[in-house]
Amino acid sequence: MQLLLIHSDYIEYETKKQTPVAEKIEDSLKSGRLEEALTVFTAVESVDEANPEEAIEKAASEIEKVAAQVKTNRIMLYPYAHLSSDLSSPKIAVQVLKGIETALSGKYEVKRSPFGWYKAFTVSCKGHPLSELSRSIRPEGTTKAAAKPEASGEKEEVVSEALKAEGTARS
Amino acid sequence: MQLLLIHSDYIEYETKKQTPVAEKIEDSLKSGRLEEALTVFTAVESVDEANPEEAIEKAASEIEKVAAQVKTNRIMLYPYAHLSSDLSSPKIAVQVLKGIETALSGKYEVKRSPFGWYKAFTVSCKGHPLSELSRSIRPEGTTKAAAKPEASGEKEEVVSEALKAEGTARS
Ligand SMILES: [Mg+2]
């Protein structure tokens, strides 16, 4: 799973049109808005299909860490296929997105924009050094880790993310 | 190079803080806004380093095609490292971004947000089926092509992009 986390003044969306795989939704999901929120653009990937529960748990944990860093308790989950060239099936994507929503709902105000719809959206990124972060979530035992080891320390992560955010790092 | 092209009601940005590799800029580049524009989030990659001129030419050509599809003559080039995990050096990135700006400037109103700065931004995506497209630009002879062959036809491309936009496609 690929996550792009934007600390946002606001995020709002409005469904425009279904694609052939549009999630069936209640009217309440047709539009949404959160202010002072963490927007989590999310691409569920084929690597997540073997163990969706593990993917949900790891993603929720990463999102919690970033929400704590930027001190928000509002989260907008937003499906975003353009973050990956190796996507999961739509069925697994919806399962994982709903799973993350459920995992976070006890502790946060969570909204989720629907999968499989053309949507208009506006997002406002705050622009501070932690306001744009990306995370790769990978199953245990695969090469790309979900996050750097704790031992590498917060500062190193912040610097690394700062560089990444501005196109500097070679990985 | 990875491009994420957003047909935007508006895009605006404001520089907040330099990173260690911040591009030296005139005051005129410290903030910017375009309405009814194509926002081109751009990650220059290590594969672009061997022949930056070819990368510039191909990227400008893809951007022109999409600008024609969505019928705009305003383009905001916006460096966006989060689109790739294999970035070029900052030097090449700035060279390529400036090169694309120059290549498009004769025909379009082009603005470019600066490389290497923390920036606040707001982008509003229109939400129609062609308002979010991604493109991979690759040198001649490498496996991933810059775009599907013309023979595949416009309709197929649109459908493919529609699915991609909403998380459906397996590639
Ligand atoms: Mg509108």
Coordinates of C-alpha atoms and ligand atoms in Angstrom, one line a residue:
Chain A
M1 CA 0.0 0.0 0.0
Q2 CA 1.2 3.5 -0.8
L3 CA 0.1 6.4 1.4
L4 CA 0.5 10.1 0.8
L5 CA -0.4 12.0 3.9
I6 CA -1.2 15.7 3.6
H7 CA -1.8 17.9 6.7
S8 CA -4.6 20.0 5.4
D9 CA -6.3 23.2 6.2
Y10 CA -9.3 21.4 4.6
I11 CA -10.1 18.6 2.2
E12 CA -13.4 18.4 0.4
Y13 CA -14.8 16.2 -2.3
E14 CA -18.0 15.7 -4.3
T15 CA -18.8 12.5 -6.3
K16 CA -19.4 13.3 -10.0
K17 CA -20.0 10.0 -11.8
Q18 CA -19.6 6.2 -11.3
T19 CA -16.9 4.1 -12.9
P20 CA -17.8 0.5 -13.8
V21 CA -16.5 -0.6 -10.4
A22 CA -18.1 2.1 -8.3
E23 CA -18.7 1.2 -4.6
K24 CA -22.4 1.3 -3.7
I25 CA -22.8 4.2 -1.3
E26 CA -25.3 5.9 0.9
D27 CA -26.1 9.6 0.1
S28 CA -24.1 10.6 3.1
L29 CA -20.9 9.6 1.2
K30 CA -21.6 11.6 -1.9
S31 CA -19.7 14.5 -0.6
G32 CA -17.6 15.3 2.4
R33 CA -15.4 17.9 4.0
L34 CA -13.0 18.0 6.9
E35 CA -11.1 21.0 8.2
E36 CA -7.7 20.8 10.0
A37 CA -7.4 17.2 9.0
L38 CA -4.9 14.6 7.8
T39 CA -5.8 13.7 4.3
V40 CA -4.5 10.1 3.5
F41 CA -4.4 9.5 -0.2
T42 CA -4.2 5.7 -0.5
A43 CA -3.4 3.1 -3.1
V44 CA -4.0 -0.5 -2.1
E45 CA -1.6 -2.7 -4.0
S46 CA -1.5 -6.4 -5.1
V47 CA 1.1 -7.1 -2.4
D48 CA -1.7 -6.3 0.1
E49 CA -4.0 -9.0 -1.2
A50 CA -2.3 -12.0 0.6
N51 CA -3.1 -10.5 4.0
P52 CA -5.5 -7.6 4.0
E53 CA -5.8 -7.6 7.8
E54 CA -2.1 -7.1 8.2
A55 CA -2.1 -4.3 5.6
I56 CA -5.0 -2.6 7.5
E57 CA -3.3 -2.9 10.8
K58 CA 0.1 -1.5 9.6
A59 CA -1.6 1.3 7.6
A60 CA -3.7 2.4 10.6
S61 CA -0.6 2.3 12.8
E62 CA 1.4 4.6 10.4
I63 CA -1.6 7.0 10.0
E64 CA -1.8 7.2 13.8
K65 CA 1.9 8.1 14.1
V66 CA 1.6 10.9 11.6
A67 CA -1.7 12.2 13.1
A68 CA 0.2 12.4 16.4
Q69 CA 3.1 14.2 14.8
V70 CA 0.9 16.9 13.2
K71 CA -1.5 16.9 16.2
T72 CA -4.8 16.3 14.5
N73 CA -7.7 13.9 15.3
R74 CA -9.5 14.2 12.0
I75 CA -8.6 11.9 9.1
M76 CA -9.9 11.7 5.5
L77 CA -9.2 8.4 3.8
Y78 CA -9.1 9.1 0.0
P79 CA -8.5 6.3 -2.5
Y80 CA -5.8 7.4 -5.0
A81 CA -4.7 4.9 -7.6
H82 CA -2.1 7.2 -9.1
L83 CA 0.2 6.5 -6.3
S84 CA 1.0 3.0 -7.6
S85 CA 1.4 1.0 -10.8
D86 CA 0.6 -2.3 -9.1
L87 CA -2.9 -2.0 -7.7
S88 CA -5.0 -4.6 -5.9
S89 CA -8.4 -5.7 -7.1
P90 CA -11.2 -3.2 -6.5
K91 CA -12.8 -5.7 -4.0
I92 CA -9.7 -5.9 -1.8
A93 CA -9.2 -2.1 -2.1
V94 CA -12.6 -1.4 -0.7
Q95 CA -12.1 -4.0 2.0
V96 CA -8.9 -2.5 3.1
L97 CA -10.1 1.1 3.0
K98 CA -13.2 0.2 5.1
G99 CA -10.9 -1.7 7.4
I100 CA -8.6 1.2 8.0
E101 CA -11.7 3.4 8.6
T102 CA -13.0 1.0 11.2
A103 CA -9.6 0.6 12.9
L104 CA -9.2 4.4 13.3
S105 CA -12.8 5.3 14.1
G106 CA -12.6 4.7 17.9
K107 CA -9.9 7.3 18.3
Y108 CA -10.4 9.8 15.5
E109 CA -13.1 11.5 13.5
V110 CA -12.7 9.6 10.3
K111 CA -14.3 10.2 6.9
R112 CA -13.7 8.1 3.8
S113 CA -14.3 9.2 0.2
P114 CA -15.9 6.4 -1.9
F115 CA -13.9 4.1 -4.2
G116 CA -14.7 3.9 -7.9
W117 CA -16.2 7.3 -8.5
Y118 CA -15.0 10.3 -10.4
K119 CA -14.8 13.0 -7.8
A120 CA -14.1 16.7 -7.7
F121 CA -11.9 17.6 -4.8
T122 CA -10.0 20.5 -3.2
V123 CA -7.2 20.0 -0.8
S124 CA -5.2 22.6 0.9
C125 CA -1.7 21.6 2.2
K126 CA -0.3 23.6 5.1
G127 CA 3.2 23.6 3.9
H128 CA 5.2 23.0 7.1
P129 CA 7.9 20.4 7.0
L130 CA 5.7 17.5 8.1
S131 CA 2.7 18.5 6.0
E132 CA 3.5 16.1 3.1
L133 CA 4.7 12.6 4.0
S134 CA 4.7 9.4 2.1
R135 CA 4.7 5.8 3.4
S136 CA 5.1 2.4 1.8
I137 CA 3.3 -0.3 3.7
R138 CA 4.7 -3.8 3.1
P139 CA 4.0 -7.2 4.6
E140 CA 6.5 -8.6 7.1
G141 CA 9.4 -10.2 5.4
T142 CA 9.4 -8.3 2.2
T143 CA 12.2 -5.9 1.3
K144 CA 10.6 -2.5 1.6
A145 CA 9.8 -1.9 5.2
A146 CA 6.7 0.1 6.3
A147 CA 8.8 2.6 8.1
K148 CA 12.4 3.1 9.1
P149 CA 13.5 1.2 12.3
E150 CA 12.8 3.1 15.5
A151 CA 16.5 3.1 16.1
S152 CA 17.0 5.5 13.2
G153 CA 15.3 8.1 15.3
E154 CA 12.7 10.8 14.8
K155 CA 15.1 13.5 13.6
E156 CA 16.6 11.4 10.8
E157 CA 13.1 10.5 9.6
V158 CA 12.1 14.1 9.6
V159 CA 15.1 15.2 7.6
S160 CA 14.7 12.3 5.2
E161 CA 11.0 13.2 4.7
A162 CA 11.9 16.8 4.3
L163 CA 14.3 15.9 1.4
K164 CA 11.8 13.5 -0.1
A165 CA 9.1 16.2 0.1
E166 CA 11.2 18.4 -2.1
G167 CA 12.7 16.0 -4.5
T168 CA 16.1 15.7 -3.1
A169 CA 16.6 12.2 -1.9
R170 CA 17.9 9.4 -4.0
S171 CA 16.7 6.1 -2.6
Chain B
M1 CA 9.7 11.0 -15.0
Q2 CA 6.4 10.6 -13.4
L3 CA 3.6 13.1 -14.1
L4 CA 0.3 13.5 -12.4
L5 CA -1.9 15.9 -14.4
I6 CA -4.9 17.6 -12.7
H7 CA -7.4 19.7 -14.6
S8 CA -7.9 22.3 -11.9
D9 CA -10.4 25.0 -11.1
Y10 CA -7.3 26.6 -9.6
I11 CA -3.9 25.8 -8.2
E12 CA -2.1 28.2 -5.8
Y13 CA 1.1 27.9 -3.8
E14 CA 3.2 29.9 -1.4
T15 CA 6.8 29.1 -0.4
K16 CA 7.2 28.6 3.3
K17 CA 10.8 27.6 3.9
Q18 CA 13.9 26.4 2.1
T19 CA 15.3 22.9 2.2
P20 CA 19.1 22.4 2.0
V21 CA 18.8 22.1 -1.8
A22 CA 16.4 25.0 -2.4
E23 CA 16.5 26.5 -5.9
K24 CA 17.5 30.2 -5.8
I25 CA 14.5 32.1 -6.8
E26 CA 13.3 35.6 -7.6
D27 CA 10.6 37.1 -5.5
S28 CA 8.1 36.5 -8.3
L29 CA 8.4 32.8 -7.8
K30 CA 7.6 32.9 -4.0
S31 CA 3.9 32.4 -4.7
G32 CA 1.8 31.7 -7.7
R33 CA -1.8 31.0 -8.8
L34 CA -3.5 29.9 -12.0
E35 CA -7.2 29.4 -12.6
E36 CA -8.7 26.9 -15.1
A37 CA -5.3 25.3 -15.5
L38 CA -3.6 22.0 -15.9
T39 CA -1.5 21.3 -12.8
V40 CA 1.4 19.0 -13.6
F41 CA 2.9 17.4 -10.5
T42 CA 6.3 16.2 -11.6
A43 CA 8.9 13.8 -10.3
V44 CA 12.1 13.8 -12.3
E45 CA 13.8 10.4 -12.0
S46 CA 17.2 8.8 -12.2
V47 CA 16.3 7.3 -15.6
D48 CA 16.0 10.9 -16.9
E49 CA 19.6 11.7 -16.1
A50 CA 21.2 10.1 -19.1
N51 CA 19.4 12.3 -21.6
P52 CA 17.6 15.2 -19.9
E53 CA 16.8 16.8 -23.3
E54 CA 14.9 13.8 -24.4
A55 CA 13.0 13.7 -21.1
I56 CA 12.1 17.4 -21.5
E57 CA 10.9 16.9 -25.1
K58 CA 8.7 13.8 -24.2
A59 CA 7.2 15.4 -21.1
A60 CA 6.4 18.6 -22.9
S61 CA 4.7 16.5 -25.7
E62 CA 2.6 14.5 -23.2
I63 CA 1.6 17.7 -21.4
E64 CA 0.5 19.3 -24.7
K65 CA -1.7 16.3 -25.5
V66 CA -3.5 16.5 -22.2
A67 CA -3.8 20.3 -22.3
A68 CA -5.5 19.8 -25.7
Q69 CA -7.8 17.1 -24.3
V70 CA -9.0 19.3 -21.4
K71 CA -8.9 22.4 -23.5
T72 CA -6.7 24.7 -21.4
N73 CA -3.8 26.9 -22.3
R74 CA -2.6 27.4 -18.7
I75 CA -0.1 25.1 -17.1
M76 CA 1.4 25.0 -13.6
L77 CA 4.5 22.8 -13.3
Y78 CA 4.8 21.6 -9.8
P79 CA 7.8 19.5 -8.5
Y80 CA 6.4 16.5 -6.6
A81 CA 8.9 14.0 -5.3
H82 CA 6.3 11.7 -3.7
L83 CA 5.4 10.4 -7.2
S84 CA 8.6 8.3 -7.4
S85 CA 10.9 6.3 -5.2
D86 CA 13.8 6.7 -7.7
L87 CA 14.4 10.4 -8.0
S88 CA 17.1 12.2 -10.1
S89 CA 19.6 14.6 -8.5
P90 CA 18.2 18.0 -7.6
K91 CA 20.5 19.6 -10.2
I92 CA 18.9 17.5 -13.0
A93 CA 15.5 18.0 -11.6
V94 CA 15.8 21.8 -11.8
Q95 CA 17.3 21.5 -15.3
V96 CA 14.4 19.4 -16.5
L97 CA 11.7 21.4 -14.9
K98 CA 13.1 24.6 -16.4
G99 CA 13.5 22.9 -19.7
I100 CA 9.8 21.8 -19.8
E101 CA 8.8 25.4 -18.8
T102 CA 10.8 26.8 -21.7
A103 CA 9.5 24.2 -24.2
L104 CA 5.9 25.0 -23.4
S105 CA 6.2 28.8 -22.9
G106 CA 5.7 29.7 -26.6
K107 CA 2.3 28.2 -26.8
Y108 CA 0.9 28.3 -23.2
E109 CA 0.8 30.5 -20.1
V110 CA 3.2 28.5 -18.0
K111 CA 4.0 28.9 -14.3
R112 CA 6.5 26.8 -12.3
S113 CA 6.6 26.4 -8.6
P114 CA 10.2 26.3 -7.2
F115 CA 12.1 23.2 -6.4
G116 CA 13.5 22.5 -2.9
W117 CA 11.1 24.6 -0.9
Y118 CA 8.4 23.7 1.6
K119 CA 5.3 25.1 0.1
A120 CA 1.7 25.5 1.1
F121 CA -0.6 24.8 -1.8
T122 CA -4.3 24.4 -2.6
V123 CA -5.4 22.5 -5.7
S124 CA -9.0 22.0 -6.9
C125 CA -9.6 19.1 -9.2
K126 CA -12.6 19.4 -11.5
G127 CA -13.7 15.7 -11.2
H128 CA -14.6 14.9 -14.8
P129 CA -13.1 11.7 -16.3
L130 CA -10.1 13.4 -17.8
S131 CA -9.3 15.6 -14.8
E132 CA -6.8 13.2 -13.2
L133 CA -4.3 11.5 -15.4
S134 CA -0.9 10.0 -14.8
R135 CA 1.9 9.5 -17.3
S136 CA 5.3 7.7 -17.1
I137 CA 7.9 9.2 -19.3
R138 CA 10.7 6.8 -20.2
P139 CA 13.7 7.0 -22.6
E140 CA 13.4 5.3 -26.0
G141 CA 14.3 1.6 -25.7
T142 CA 13.2 1.1 -22.1
T143 CA 10.3 -1.1 -21.2
K144 CA 7.7 1.4 -19.9
A145 CA 6.6 3.6 -22.8
A146 CA 5.7 7.2 -22.4
A147 CA 2.2 6.6 -23.6
K148 CA 0.1 3.9 -25.2
P149 CA 0.6 3.6 -29.0
E150 CA -1.7 5.9 -31.0
A151 CA -3.3 2.8 -32.5
S152 CA -4.8 1.9 -29.1
G153 CA -7.1 4.8 -29.7
E154 CA -8.5 7.6 -27.7
K155 CA -11.4 5.7 -26.2
E156 CA -9.3 2.9 -24.9
E157 CA -7.0 5.4 -23.3
V158 CA -9.9 7.2 -21.7
V159 CA -11.3 4.0 -20.3
S160 CA -8.0 2.9 -19.0
E161 CA -7.4 6.2 -17.4
A162 CA -10.8 6.2 -15.9
L163 CA -10.1 2.9 -14.2
K164 CA -6.7 3.9 -13.1
A165 CA -8.1 7.1 -11.7
E166 CA -10.4 5.1 -9.4
G167 CA -8.2 2.3 -8.4
T168 CA -9.4 -0.4 -10.7
A169 CA -6.7 -1.3 -13.1
R170 CA -4.1 -4.0 -12.5
S171 CA -1.1 -3.3 -14.6
Ligands
MG1 MG -16.0 22.8 -10.0

